[in-house]
XYZ file of C-alpha atoms in Angstrom:
694
model
C -30.379 -26.300 -16.061
C -29.987 -30.077 -16.029
C -30.082 -32.068 -12.757
C -29.124 -28.938 -10.824
C -26.178 -28.203 -13.088
C -26.255 -24.717 -14.573
C -25.355 -23.790 -18.118
C -23.126 -20.811 -18.817
C -26.203 -18.832 -19.910
C -27.735 -19.533 -16.493
C -24.620 -18.227 -14.760
C -24.321 -15.143 -16.964
C -27.946 -14.241 -16.256
C -26.801 -12.683 -12.960
C -24.735 -10.065 -14.827
C -25.950 -6.791 -16.252
C -25.541 -6.064 -19.973
C -22.050 -4.490 -20.014
C -20.748 -7.036 -17.499
C -22.011 -9.887 -19.672
C -20.512 -8.301 -22.785
C -17.140 -8.016 -21.059
C -17.242 -11.558 -19.652
C -17.992 -13.151 -23.041
C -15.695 -10.997 -25.184
C -13.521 -12.826 -27.704
C -9.737 -12.871 -27.900
C -9.131 -9.302 -29.068
C -7.614 -6.774 -26.631
C -10.211 -5.668 -24.069
C -10.258 -2.691 -21.708
C -12.932 -2.822 -19.001
C -13.349 0.636 -17.460
C -14.956 -0.316 -14.148
C -16.251 2.556 -12.028
C -16.234 2.366 -8.245
C -18.596 -0.291 -6.908
C -19.602 -1.588 -10.361
C -18.684 -5.234 -9.784
C -15.329 -5.484 -11.545
C -14.240 -8.532 -9.535
C -17.449 -10.352 -10.449
C -16.982 -9.438 -14.095
C -13.342 -10.508 -14.239
C -14.097 -13.806 -12.461
C -16.863 -14.562 -14.980
C -14.489 -13.721 -17.816
C -11.905 -16.231 -16.551
C -14.646 -18.851 -16.147
C -15.945 -18.099 -19.660
C -12.494 -18.554 -21.203
C -12.162 -21.932 -19.487
C -15.609 -23.096 -20.626
C -14.700 -22.107 -24.190
C -11.760 -24.474 -24.166
C -8.806 -22.371 -22.997
C -6.466 -24.507 -20.882
C -6.568 -23.030 -17.327
C -2.814 -23.588 -17.088
C -2.369 -21.183 -20.005
C -4.278 -18.340 -18.330
C -2.297 -15.707 -16.418
C -4.217 -13.554 -13.922
C -2.183 -10.664 -12.487
C -3.354 -8.748 -9.400
C -1.780 -6.373 -6.893
C -2.273 -8.447 -3.744
C -2.210 -12.157 -3.036
C -5.596 -11.877 -1.344
C -7.145 -10.297 -4.440
C -5.831 -13.169 -6.538
C -7.099 -15.779 -4.093
C -10.530 -14.147 -3.943
C -10.719 -13.927 -7.731
C -9.848 -17.609 -8.201
C -12.265 -18.594 -5.423
C -15.048 -16.881 -7.329
C -13.976 -18.511 -10.585
C -14.095 -21.918 -8.923
C -17.518 -21.157 -7.453
C -18.842 -20.282 -10.921
C -17.351 -23.396 -12.500
C -18.649 -25.551 -9.660
C -22.181 -24.543 -10.598
C -21.416 -25.944 -14.047
C -19.948 -29.152 -12.567
C -16.347 -28.149 -13.316
C -15.013 -27.524 -9.822
C -11.298 -27.400 -9.126
C -10.258 -26.452 -12.652
C -9.282 -22.904 -11.648
C -6.411 -24.205 -9.486
C -4.346 -24.579 -12.639
C -4.623 -20.858 -13.461
C -1.435 -18.838 -13.038
C -2.762 -16.375 -10.483
C -0.784 -13.954 -8.359
C 0.808 -10.546 -8.002
C 3.222 -9.193 -10.602
C 6.096 -9.760 -8.186
C 5.047 -13.291 -7.189
C 4.647 -14.409 -10.811
C 7.973 -12.773 -11.666
C 9.609 -14.784 -8.892
C 8.202 -18.090 -10.223
C 9.246 -17.379 -13.790
C 12.724 -16.145 -12.874
C 13.420 -19.181 -10.719
C 12.500 -21.413 -13.669
C 13.913 -19.469 -16.588
C 16.261 -16.825 -15.146
C 19.352 -18.784 -16.185
C 18.626 -17.758 -19.781
C 19.642 -14.221 -18.851
C 22.370 -15.192 -16.399
C 20.314 -15.030 -13.194
C 20.975 -17.653 -10.544
C 17.726 -19.353 -9.434
C 18.716 -19.323 -5.744
C 18.333 -15.551 -5.334
C 16.688 -14.168 -2.212
C 14.346 -11.190 -2.150
C 14.754 -7.953 -0.214
C 11.624 -6.289 1.099
C 11.387 -2.519 1.355
C 13.122 -2.095 4.701
C 15.838 -4.614 3.822
C 16.513 -2.651 0.635
C 16.852 0.510 2.712
C 19.303 -1.256 5.005
C 21.444 -2.406 2.088
C 21.327 1.085 0.614
C 22.608 2.368 3.965
C 25.443 -0.179 4.008
C 26.584 0.973 0.565
C 26.045 4.628 1.501
C 28.273 4.187 4.542
C 30.959 2.288 2.617
C 31.157 5.149 0.121
C 31.402 7.725 2.903
C 28.355 9.624 1.667
C 26.727 12.008 4.102
C 29.598 11.957 6.583
C 30.338 15.142 8.506
C 33.731 16.722 7.926
C 35.378 19.292 10.180
C 36.471 22.445 8.427
C 39.800 23.929 9.370
C 39.668 26.952 11.625
C 36.245 26.065 12.980
C 35.468 25.267 16.599
C 32.301 23.478 15.616
C 31.936 20.235 13.726
C 30.314 21.261 10.468
C 29.427 19.730 7.148
C 31.336 21.100 4.208
C 28.448 20.078 1.995
C 24.688 20.120 2.290
C 23.179 17.027 3.836
C 23.177 13.926 1.636
C 19.755 12.218 1.354
C 19.008 9.534 3.946
C 18.627 5.878 2.981
C 14.832 5.998 2.582
C 14.991 8.975 0.251
C 17.830 7.384 -1.725
C 15.768 4.232 -2.234
C 12.725 6.292 -3.238
C 14.778 8.099 -5.886
C 16.282 4.843 -7.138
C 12.909 3.089 -7.313
C 11.201 6.021 -9.053
C 13.967 6.131 -11.674
C 13.971 2.414 -12.506
C 10.179 2.120 -12.575
C 9.446 5.209 -14.656
C 12.611 4.990 -16.801
C 13.542 8.687 -17.325
C 17.111 9.943 -16.723
C 18.013 10.479 -13.068
C 18.376 14.212 -13.645
C 14.743 14.421 -14.754
C 13.522 12.401 -11.770
C 15.374 14.706 -9.391
C 14.083 17.862 -11.054
C 10.467 16.729 -11.005
C 10.110 14.790 -7.758
C 13.185 15.428 -5.586
C 14.404 18.957 -6.419
C 16.139 19.340 -3.034
C 18.471 16.474 -4.055
C 19.514 17.787 -7.492
C 22.982 18.854 -6.353
C 23.745 15.255 -5.326
C 23.101 13.774 -8.793
C 26.667 12.559 -9.380
C 26.988 10.997 -5.930
C 23.575 9.353 -6.252
C 24.685 7.785 -9.525
C 27.751 6.461 -7.724
C 25.596 5.133 -4.880
C 23.071 3.442 -7.157
C 25.784 1.807 -9.259
C 27.422 0.381 -6.130
C 24.003 -0.720 -4.803
C 23.395 -2.713 -8.013
C 26.841 -4.309 -7.754
C 26.295 -5.256 -4.109
C 22.999 -6.956 -4.938
C 24.672 -8.926 -7.709
C 27.523 -10.028 -5.441
C 25.038 -11.257 -2.829
C 22.604 -12.844 -5.319
C 19.684 -10.817 -4.015
C 16.888 -8.986 -5.799
C 14.733 -6.141 -4.551
C 11.112 -5.574 -5.608
C 12.142 -3.427 -8.557
C 14.586 -6.069 -9.776
C 11.856 -8.699 -9.997
C 10.026 -6.619 -12.607
C 13.174 -5.454 -14.402
C 14.522 -8.984 -14.773
C 11.116 -10.284 -15.905
C 11.049 -7.608 -18.570
C 14.635 -8.480 -19.553
C 13.645 -12.138 -19.825
C 10.814 -11.188 -22.190
C 13.197 -9.077 -24.265
C 15.563 -12.036 -24.665
C 14.935 -13.605 -28.054
C 14.786 -17.187 -26.830
C 13.530 -16.662 -23.286
C 10.940 -14.057 -24.266
C 9.307 -16.267 -26.851
C 9.281 -19.193 -24.452
C 7.544 -17.153 -21.732
C 5.031 -15.604 -24.168
C 4.199 -19.074 -25.529
C 3.226 -20.232 -22.027
C 0.014 -18.155 -21.989
C -2.978 -17.817 -24.302
C -4.718 -15.220 -22.135
C -3.384 -12.542 -19.794
C -5.751 -10.655 -17.501
C -4.670 -7.712 -15.316
C -6.694 -6.298 -12.431
C -6.357 -2.656 -11.238
C -4.524 -1.692 -14.427
C -4.567 1.985 -13.450
C -2.006 1.127 -10.744
C 0.623 -0.333 -13.098
C 3.928 1.401 -13.767
C 5.912 1.738 -16.987
C 7.846 -1.512 -16.476
C 4.638 -3.497 -15.821
C 3.101 -2.097 -19.002
C 6.221 -3.202 -20.890
C 5.841 -6.689 -19.395
C 2.244 -6.919 -20.582
C 3.289 -5.860 -24.081
C 6.084 -8.444 -24.028
C 3.630 -11.199 -23.083
C 1.328 -10.317 -25.995
C 2.660 -7.683 -28.438
C -0.548 -7.720 -30.505
C -2.881 -7.700 -27.490
C -4.439 -11.040 -28.406
C -5.913 -12.619 -25.286
C -5.219 -9.490 -23.203
C -7.862 -8.152 -20.806
C -7.223 -5.270 -18.424
C -9.644 -3.967 -15.814
C -9.385 -0.692 -13.969
C -10.649 2.801 -13.328
C -8.553 5.798 -14.294
C -10.610 7.820 -11.796
C -9.039 5.747 -9.011
C -5.397 6.069 -10.076
C -3.860 7.430 -6.859
C -0.452 5.790 -6.559
C 1.898 7.932 -8.628
C 4.176 8.115 -5.566
C 4.730 4.387 -6.197
C 5.444 5.160 -9.885
C 1.973 4.124 -11.082
C 1.282 5.689 -14.468
C -2.318 6.622 -15.248
C -1.310 6.907 -18.919
C -1.179 3.100 -19.080
C -4.958 2.812 -18.830
C -5.726 6.057 -20.664
C -3.554 5.100 -23.650
C -4.344 1.363 -23.708
C -6.507 1.584 -26.872
C -3.648 3.311 -28.730
C -1.049 0.853 -27.452
C -3.146 -2.117 -28.599
C -4.986 -1.172 -31.818
C -8.389 -2.801 -32.176
C -9.108 -2.613 -28.447
C -12.725 -2.966 -27.350
C -13.608 -0.585 -24.496
C -16.504 -1.585 -22.231
C -17.632 0.712 -19.417
C -19.219 -0.565 -16.219
C -21.345 2.275 -14.849
C -24.043 0.617 -12.731
C -22.963 1.053 -9.130
C -24.036 -1.539 -6.540
C -22.624 0.253 -3.511
C -23.883 3.802 -3.083
C -27.170 5.648 -3.249
C -27.874 7.864 -6.253
C -27.554 11.135 -4.280
C -23.996 10.142 -3.310
C -23.190 9.151 -6.903
C -24.519 12.480 -8.216
C -22.012 14.256 -5.989
C -19.081 11.989 -6.889
C -19.845 12.227 -10.617
C -19.771 16.017 -10.340
C -16.435 15.980 -8.488
C -14.634 13.728 -10.995
C -16.076 15.548 -14.007
C -13.442 18.228 -13.468
C -10.571 15.828 -14.248
C -8.581 16.887 -17.308
C -7.774 13.356 -18.561
C -10.207 10.493 -18.108
C -12.389 7.831 -19.674
C -15.816 9.478 -19.443
C -18.457 7.541 -17.537
C -21.496 8.341 -15.397
C -22.153 6.092 -12.417
C -25.775 5.314 -11.587
C -27.638 3.115 -9.130
C -31.009 1.444 -8.616
C -30.844 2.830 -5.072
C -32.520 6.079 -6.034
C -33.636 7.085 -2.551
C -31.239 8.295 0.107
C -29.999 11.316 2.014
C -27.929 13.865 0.156
C -24.270 13.983 1.229
C -23.511 16.783 3.676
C -20.880 19.527 3.538
C -20.245 20.507 7.142
C -18.592 23.814 7.999
C -16.735 23.717 11.335
C -15.182 26.576 13.250
C -11.867 24.738 13.768
C -10.318 21.307 14.264
C -11.748 20.954 17.770
C -15.281 21.660 16.568
C -14.763 19.198 13.720
C -13.784 16.584 16.310
C -16.826 17.395 18.448
C -19.098 17.083 15.417
C -17.557 13.770 14.334
C -17.872 12.159 17.754
C -21.460 13.392 18.062
C -22.421 11.980 14.641
C -20.555 8.703 15.149
C -22.332 8.000 18.437
C -25.683 9.082 16.993
C -25.281 6.687 14.073
C -24.310 3.918 16.465
C -27.451 4.489 18.528
C -29.438 4.398 15.264
C -28.153 0.904 14.505
C -24.960 1.448 12.484
C -22.067 -0.318 14.261
C -18.794 1.544 14.702
C -17.062 -0.867 12.315
C -19.460 0.228 9.558
C -18.354 3.846 9.998
C -15.058 5.226 8.694
C -13.222 8.521 9.080
C -11.013 9.092 6.012
C -8.150 11.567 5.895
C -5.387 12.744 3.560
C -2.518 12.760 6.067
C -1.983 10.889 9.327
C -1.650 14.008 11.502
C -5.184 15.079 10.528
C -6.647 12.745 13.181
C -4.534 13.752 16.191
C -7.313 15.751 17.864
C -9.896 13.084 17.025
C -7.769 10.238 18.395
C -7.308 12.058 21.699
C -11.042 12.631 22.054
C -11.949 9.061 21.077
C -9.541 7.752 23.702
C -10.944 10.175 26.297
C -14.490 9.053 25.506
C -13.448 5.372 25.523
C -14.591 4.854 21.914
C -12.584 1.983 20.363
C -10.978 2.652 16.996
C -8.471 1.098 14.619
C -6.200 3.245 12.484
C -4.999 1.933 9.137
C -1.875 2.938 7.252
C 0.876 1.945 9.690
C 3.647 -0.656 9.656
C 2.977 -4.073 8.218
C 3.511 -7.012 10.535
C 6.766 -8.203 8.937
C 8.183 -4.672 9.025
C 8.282 -4.836 12.823
C 11.787 -5.334 14.201
C 11.303 -8.619 16.062
C 9.678 -10.340 13.085
C 12.423 -9.123 10.756
C 14.955 -10.507 13.258
C 13.397 -13.970 13.119
C 13.158 -14.055 9.349
C 16.772 -12.900 9.005
C 18.043 -16.261 10.315
C 16.214 -18.157 7.573
C 17.228 -15.631 4.938
C 20.904 -15.936 5.876
C 20.681 -19.733 5.877
C 19.069 -19.632 2.435
C 21.658 -17.207 1.064
C 24.875 -16.801 3.140
C 25.870 -13.884 0.873
C 22.878 -11.835 2.059
C 24.774 -9.052 3.809
C 21.629 -7.360 5.170
C 20.370 -10.458 6.981
C 23.901 -11.419 8.028
C 24.587 -8.052 9.643
C 21.225 -8.124 11.386
C 21.713 -11.632 12.798
C 25.308 -11.198 13.930
C 24.843 -7.787 15.531
C 22.092 -9.197 17.757
C 24.803 -11.103 19.623
C 26.388 -9.210 22.534
C 29.799 -7.738 21.828
C 29.555 -7.980 18.028
C 29.491 -4.627 16.274
C 29.424 -3.580 12.650
C 33.154 -4.098 11.945
C 33.249 -7.554 13.548
C 30.050 -8.602 11.768
C 31.471 -7.574 8.368
C 34.642 -9.536 9.101
C 32.636 -12.658 9.993
C 30.580 -12.364 6.816
C 33.776 -12.047 4.775
C 35.016 -15.273 6.394
C 31.726 -16.987 5.599
C 31.894 -15.794 2.003
C 35.490 -17.013 1.620
C 34.298 -20.457 2.760
C 31.466 -20.504 0.208
C 28.732 -20.136 2.788
C 29.744 -23.131 4.906
C 28.715 -22.145 8.436
C 31.103 -24.758 9.854
C 33.909 -22.251 9.369
C 32.466 -20.180 12.210
C 33.364 -22.898 14.751
C 36.988 -21.823 14.603
C 36.171 -18.155 15.271
C 36.968 -16.770 18.717
C 33.911 -14.704 19.664
C 33.925 -11.615 21.877
C 33.798 -12.494 25.555
C 30.232 -11.168 25.876
C 29.074 -13.640 23.213
C 31.039 -16.664 24.426
C 27.939 -18.477 25.732
C 25.749 -17.707 22.730
C 28.321 -18.343 19.992
C 28.406 -22.188 20.011
C 24.601 -22.276 20.038
C 24.463 -19.777 17.172
C 26.937 -21.740 15.050
C 25.047 -24.987 15.689
C 21.782 -23.305 14.727
C 23.149 -21.886 11.464
C 24.901 -25.145 10.554
C 21.627 -26.967 10.948
C 19.680 -24.390 8.951
C 22.434 -24.279 6.322
C 22.328 -28.012 5.710
C 21.118 -28.555 2.096
C 18.461 -30.960 3.410
C 16.971 -28.125 5.487
C 15.910 -26.227 2.367
C 13.118 -28.707 1.792
C 12.632 -29.573 5.450
C 9.724 -28.644 7.702
C 9.758 -24.848 7.802
C 7.782 -24.739 11.043
C 10.461 -26.829 12.783
C 13.170 -24.477 11.515
C 11.278 -21.458 12.824
C 10.836 -23.189 16.160
C 14.603 -23.730 16.450
C 15.235 -20.092 15.581
C 12.646 -18.898 18.084
C 14.177 -20.936 20.913
C 17.592 -19.413 20.248
C 16.239 -15.907 19.679
C 13.894 -15.712 22.707
C 16.583 -14.719 25.274
C 17.966 -12.097 22.857
C 14.449 -10.746 22.336
C 13.933 -10.185 26.056
C 17.127 -8.178 26.326
C 16.562 -6.180 23.149
C 12.936 -5.030 23.308
C 10.306 -3.911 25.775
C 6.926 -5.691 25.861
C 8.749 -8.898 24.919
C 5.796 -11.133 25.826
C 3.564 -9.521 23.201
C 6.362 -9.861 20.659
C 6.825 -13.526 21.577
C 3.159 -14.151 20.801
C 3.699 -12.635 17.363
C 6.577 -15.023 16.773
C 4.539 -17.998 17.959
C 1.914 -17.069 15.387
C 4.591 -16.696 12.700
C 5.874 -20.175 13.544
C 2.398 -21.627 13.034
C 2.155 -19.941 9.649
C 5.586 -21.241 8.640
C 4.350 -24.773 9.323
C 1.969 -24.427 6.353
C 4.909 -24.249 3.947
C 6.917 -27.219 2.701
C 9.629 -25.093 1.111
C 11.720 -22.544 3.013
C 12.412 -20.404 -0.045
C 8.680 -20.192 -0.778
C 7.954 -19.094 2.801
C 10.638 -16.387 2.740
C 9.427 -15.120 -0.639
C 5.809 -15.052 0.569
C 6.715 -12.984 3.619
C 8.692 -10.560 1.437
C 6.310 -10.212 -1.502
C 2.932 -10.050 0.211
C 3.385 -9.480 3.942
C 0.387 -9.558 6.277
C -0.512 -6.340 8.061
C -0.992 -7.936 11.458
C -1.027 -11.212 13.346
C -4.804 -11.163 12.923
C -4.256 -11.558 9.170
C -1.970 -14.495 9.861
C -4.461 -16.180 12.139
C -7.501 -15.499 9.972
C -10.671 -13.679 10.906
C -10.992 -12.934 14.573
C -13.794 -14.698 16.406
C -14.227 -11.694 18.654
C -17.074 -9.395 17.692
C -15.187 -6.224 18.554
C -16.896 -3.070 17.331
C -14.277 -0.445 16.489
C -14.471 2.748 14.507
C -12.254 2.804 11.405
C -9.743 5.610 10.891
C -7.974 5.301 7.567
C -5.859 7.223 5.122
C -7.659 7.556 1.808
C -4.929 5.531 0.116
C -5.482 2.637 2.538
C -9.266 2.844 2.080
C -9.188 2.127 -1.650
C -11.234 -0.982 -2.460
C -13.171 -0.843 0.820
C -16.650 0.425 1.721
C -18.642 1.463 4.797
C -22.248 2.428 5.506
C -21.222 5.857 6.800
C -18.119 7.760 5.701
C -16.682 11.005 7.085
C -14.098 12.738 4.878
C -12.325 15.297 7.060
C -10.196 18.412 6.474
C -11.621 18.921 2.977
C -9.924 22.294 2.617
C -7.419 23.609 0.098
C -3.914 22.801 1.281
C -5.142 19.527 2.761
C -7.254 18.196 -0.134
C -5.482 18.861 -2.430
C -2.236 18.719 -0.502
C -0.248 21.930 -0.467
C 2.646 20.097 -2.145
C 0.482 19.318 -5.200
C -0.483 22.912 -5.940
C 1.088 24.168 -9.149
C 1.407 20.773 -10.842
C -1.521 19.867 -13.111
C -0.863 16.116 -12.996
C -0.625 16.116 -9.207
C -3.796 18.177 -8.869
C -5.592 15.667 -11.081
C -4.383 12.841 -8.862
C -5.511 14.702 -5.735
C -8.950 15.038 -7.335
C -8.991 11.289 -7.977
C -7.949 10.711 -4.358
C -10.864 12.820 -3.120
C -13.161 10.901 -5.479
C -11.949 7.586 -4.041
C -12.763 8.836 -0.537
C -16.290 9.912 -1.480
C -17.092 6.673 -3.302
C -16.405 4.545 -0.206
C -19.801 5.579 1.260
C -22.812 3.309 0.863
C -25.601 5.199 2.677
C -24.365 8.416 4.298
C -21.517 10.759 3.428
C -20.183 13.701 5.453
C -17.469 16.066 4.222
C -16.148 18.330 6.984
C -14.200 21.590 6.600
C -12.646 23.508 9.516
C -12.539 27.261 8.858
C -9.663 28.179 11.163
C -6.272 26.505 11.495
C -4.380 27.713 14.566
C -0.626 28.134 14.345
C 0.025 26.622 17.785
C -3.388 25.497 18.933
C -5.961 27.961 20.222
C -5.169 27.242 23.871
C -1.598 28.501 23.350
C -2.097 31.292 20.848
C -4.952 32.888 18.943
C -2.862 33.181 15.769
C -4.676 31.421 12.958
C -5.384 31.396 9.234
C -8.652 30.930 7.387
C -9.062 27.962 5.052
C -11.065 27.705 1.865
C -13.154 24.639 0.950
C -11.393 22.210 -1.368
C -11.240 23.451 -4.946
C -12.781 20.106 -5.957
C -16.051 21.159 -4.308
C -16.967 23.364 -7.246
C -20.230 25.213 -7.673
C -21.448 22.360 -9.879
C -20.537 19.797 -7.224
C -21.988 21.721 -4.277
C -25.528 21.585 -5.619
C -25.484 17.866 -4.811
C -24.586 18.459 -1.142
C -26.665 19.719 1.753
C -24.527 22.487 3.234
C -24.702 23.058 6.979
C -22.884 24.475 9.984
C -21.629 21.913 12.485
C -23.403 23.434 15.504
C -25.894 26.190 14.593
C -26.439 28.786 17.302
C -29.573 28.351 19.368
C -31.909 31.360 19.238
C -31.144 34.731 17.666
C -27.683 35.776 18.837
C -28.040 39.274 17.369
C -31.257 39.985 19.253
C -29.818 38.513 22.455
C -26.748 40.712 22.181
C -28.889 43.822 21.505
C -31.072 43.105 24.552
C -28.018 42.652 26.758
C -26.498 45.870 25.433
C -29.717 47.714 26.251
C -29.662 46.327 29.791
C -26.087 47.519 30.318
C -26.935 51.028 29.106
C -30.033 51.200 31.295
C -27.953 50.099 34.269
C -25.370 52.804 33.631
C -28.092 55.453 33.224
C -29.558 54.316 36.520
C -26.380 55.338 38.282
C -27.170 59.034 37.614
C -30.714 59.086 38.673
């Protein structure tokens, strides 16, 4: 240390041995297998800082994450480390962001090399579904047809998949790359008979996107990969970066792995961090083989395991280690902690769902009285319906809770309405946004909206052409205002104008439509006011639209920043949504076969392995106390309606070897000796009957 300035050795002194080894590794391919709670973010941030201190230009470092917030947090830590060495601000030059955000930047700059116009707009998930539905309708797929000689309107074919399922099939196929037939057989067997029509639909969907100059999430990765495969463009992109680092590598899909290989075919400068034991997103096409096979894909790879856990007590880790040891394919590791003392996790046997709820509420309130706030307690579940009984009881007892795993903020209808105006102004060929905007106006239906968009397209996106259109009578008052709004937004100068001002103009026009279209309009208006404030932070409209599409906030609270209110609410969360988080006390509920693992996974080895990893993720969220609850009876219609029920078995992941690390108990043990009580009562009844004959 010199005048308060730390050397790199001073900074690295805070790391344990494997973390330090990973942070200071050379330029050969590196796989960091980071167990739950082992400080992977700290390690990766120190690695980026180390590369910079060793002379790597920060502008030639690419850091890929799965959320914008993860990237921002990583770079904040890098800057904090460098600041201690009197090199603050250097990390701002690092190319940091999600796969999709980085793809967007590169395609806007270099997409012309593969024939991609740089002014493309991006469809989010729900917009992609809407476009899929437009194409589906145009092709007449799924329409009912009346058979001759029938009094009833029937379908002469089985039902064609709905838009969401169609998009799921399409996305799975393009991200995993097998033939459509194989995708249908493995993941969508009920849709196999529609293979030919799905091919027709997907081909038309691709054409429609091209005509409108729009890309969906999958396209961003596919076009980035295509750019890397282009002889000239690929070399140019690869030459931009000396080092590529990927966080959460277990969550990458086949296309993302191809992109990484295209950026560095030999693996020089490549670092990936992840935990195969936490690969739980195969339904999003994540491929656990990417991290398992990384050493074979990049010969000469150094594998460093982070096994010291800084989150949980050793008794909890003993249980989680035993659970994951049953996985068929994994990088072997054994998590350990300096926190040797602690209560053993508990396996709690409940009579039924209602008793499970009673036990949970009792424990939650007891822990609160003992000093653990509600917000430091989490109930984790496999499926959303698992908490129905609990939610009812929490509401009845006036216990505040927040449930995670619902709609994101920008997936709500009123927010999508507002953004559609900007999206249409940015790209007048965007049929999804155009249909949405036009059909908000009274009297304009689907046919009229399509006709207006055709007119706009024929006039090369000049909104002035709409002035000559005679609107339906119901829209006569709104139409001139709408045309004036879109002409203003469509002005080329508006693209680089104040985005907040544009949103304000849209909101003023949209407010009366909002009141007539939705209930609780005042609450929705507050959302839009918040969105307008956020838009004011952006200087470029295209950047704002892309940001809202690529990494949408989950709520207005995320937009506004941390709440100043100290509200204490219990956390209810799906296990998938809980990944990366931690709480002092965790309750994992419905840990029975058919729930964990899900009934749908039974019979498929790969899916069972993923369900095991999902259970492992749930268990490793606990810092101090862990409860795993298992109802014995599941009633067919609820016990108040019918006594019909089935008995459940504990999850197959709670093996004999795993159970030794749990304290097993009954939720509410009987008080006293029930058998003796019943015998005494029986004796009294008999004596009473005998007394009648005396």
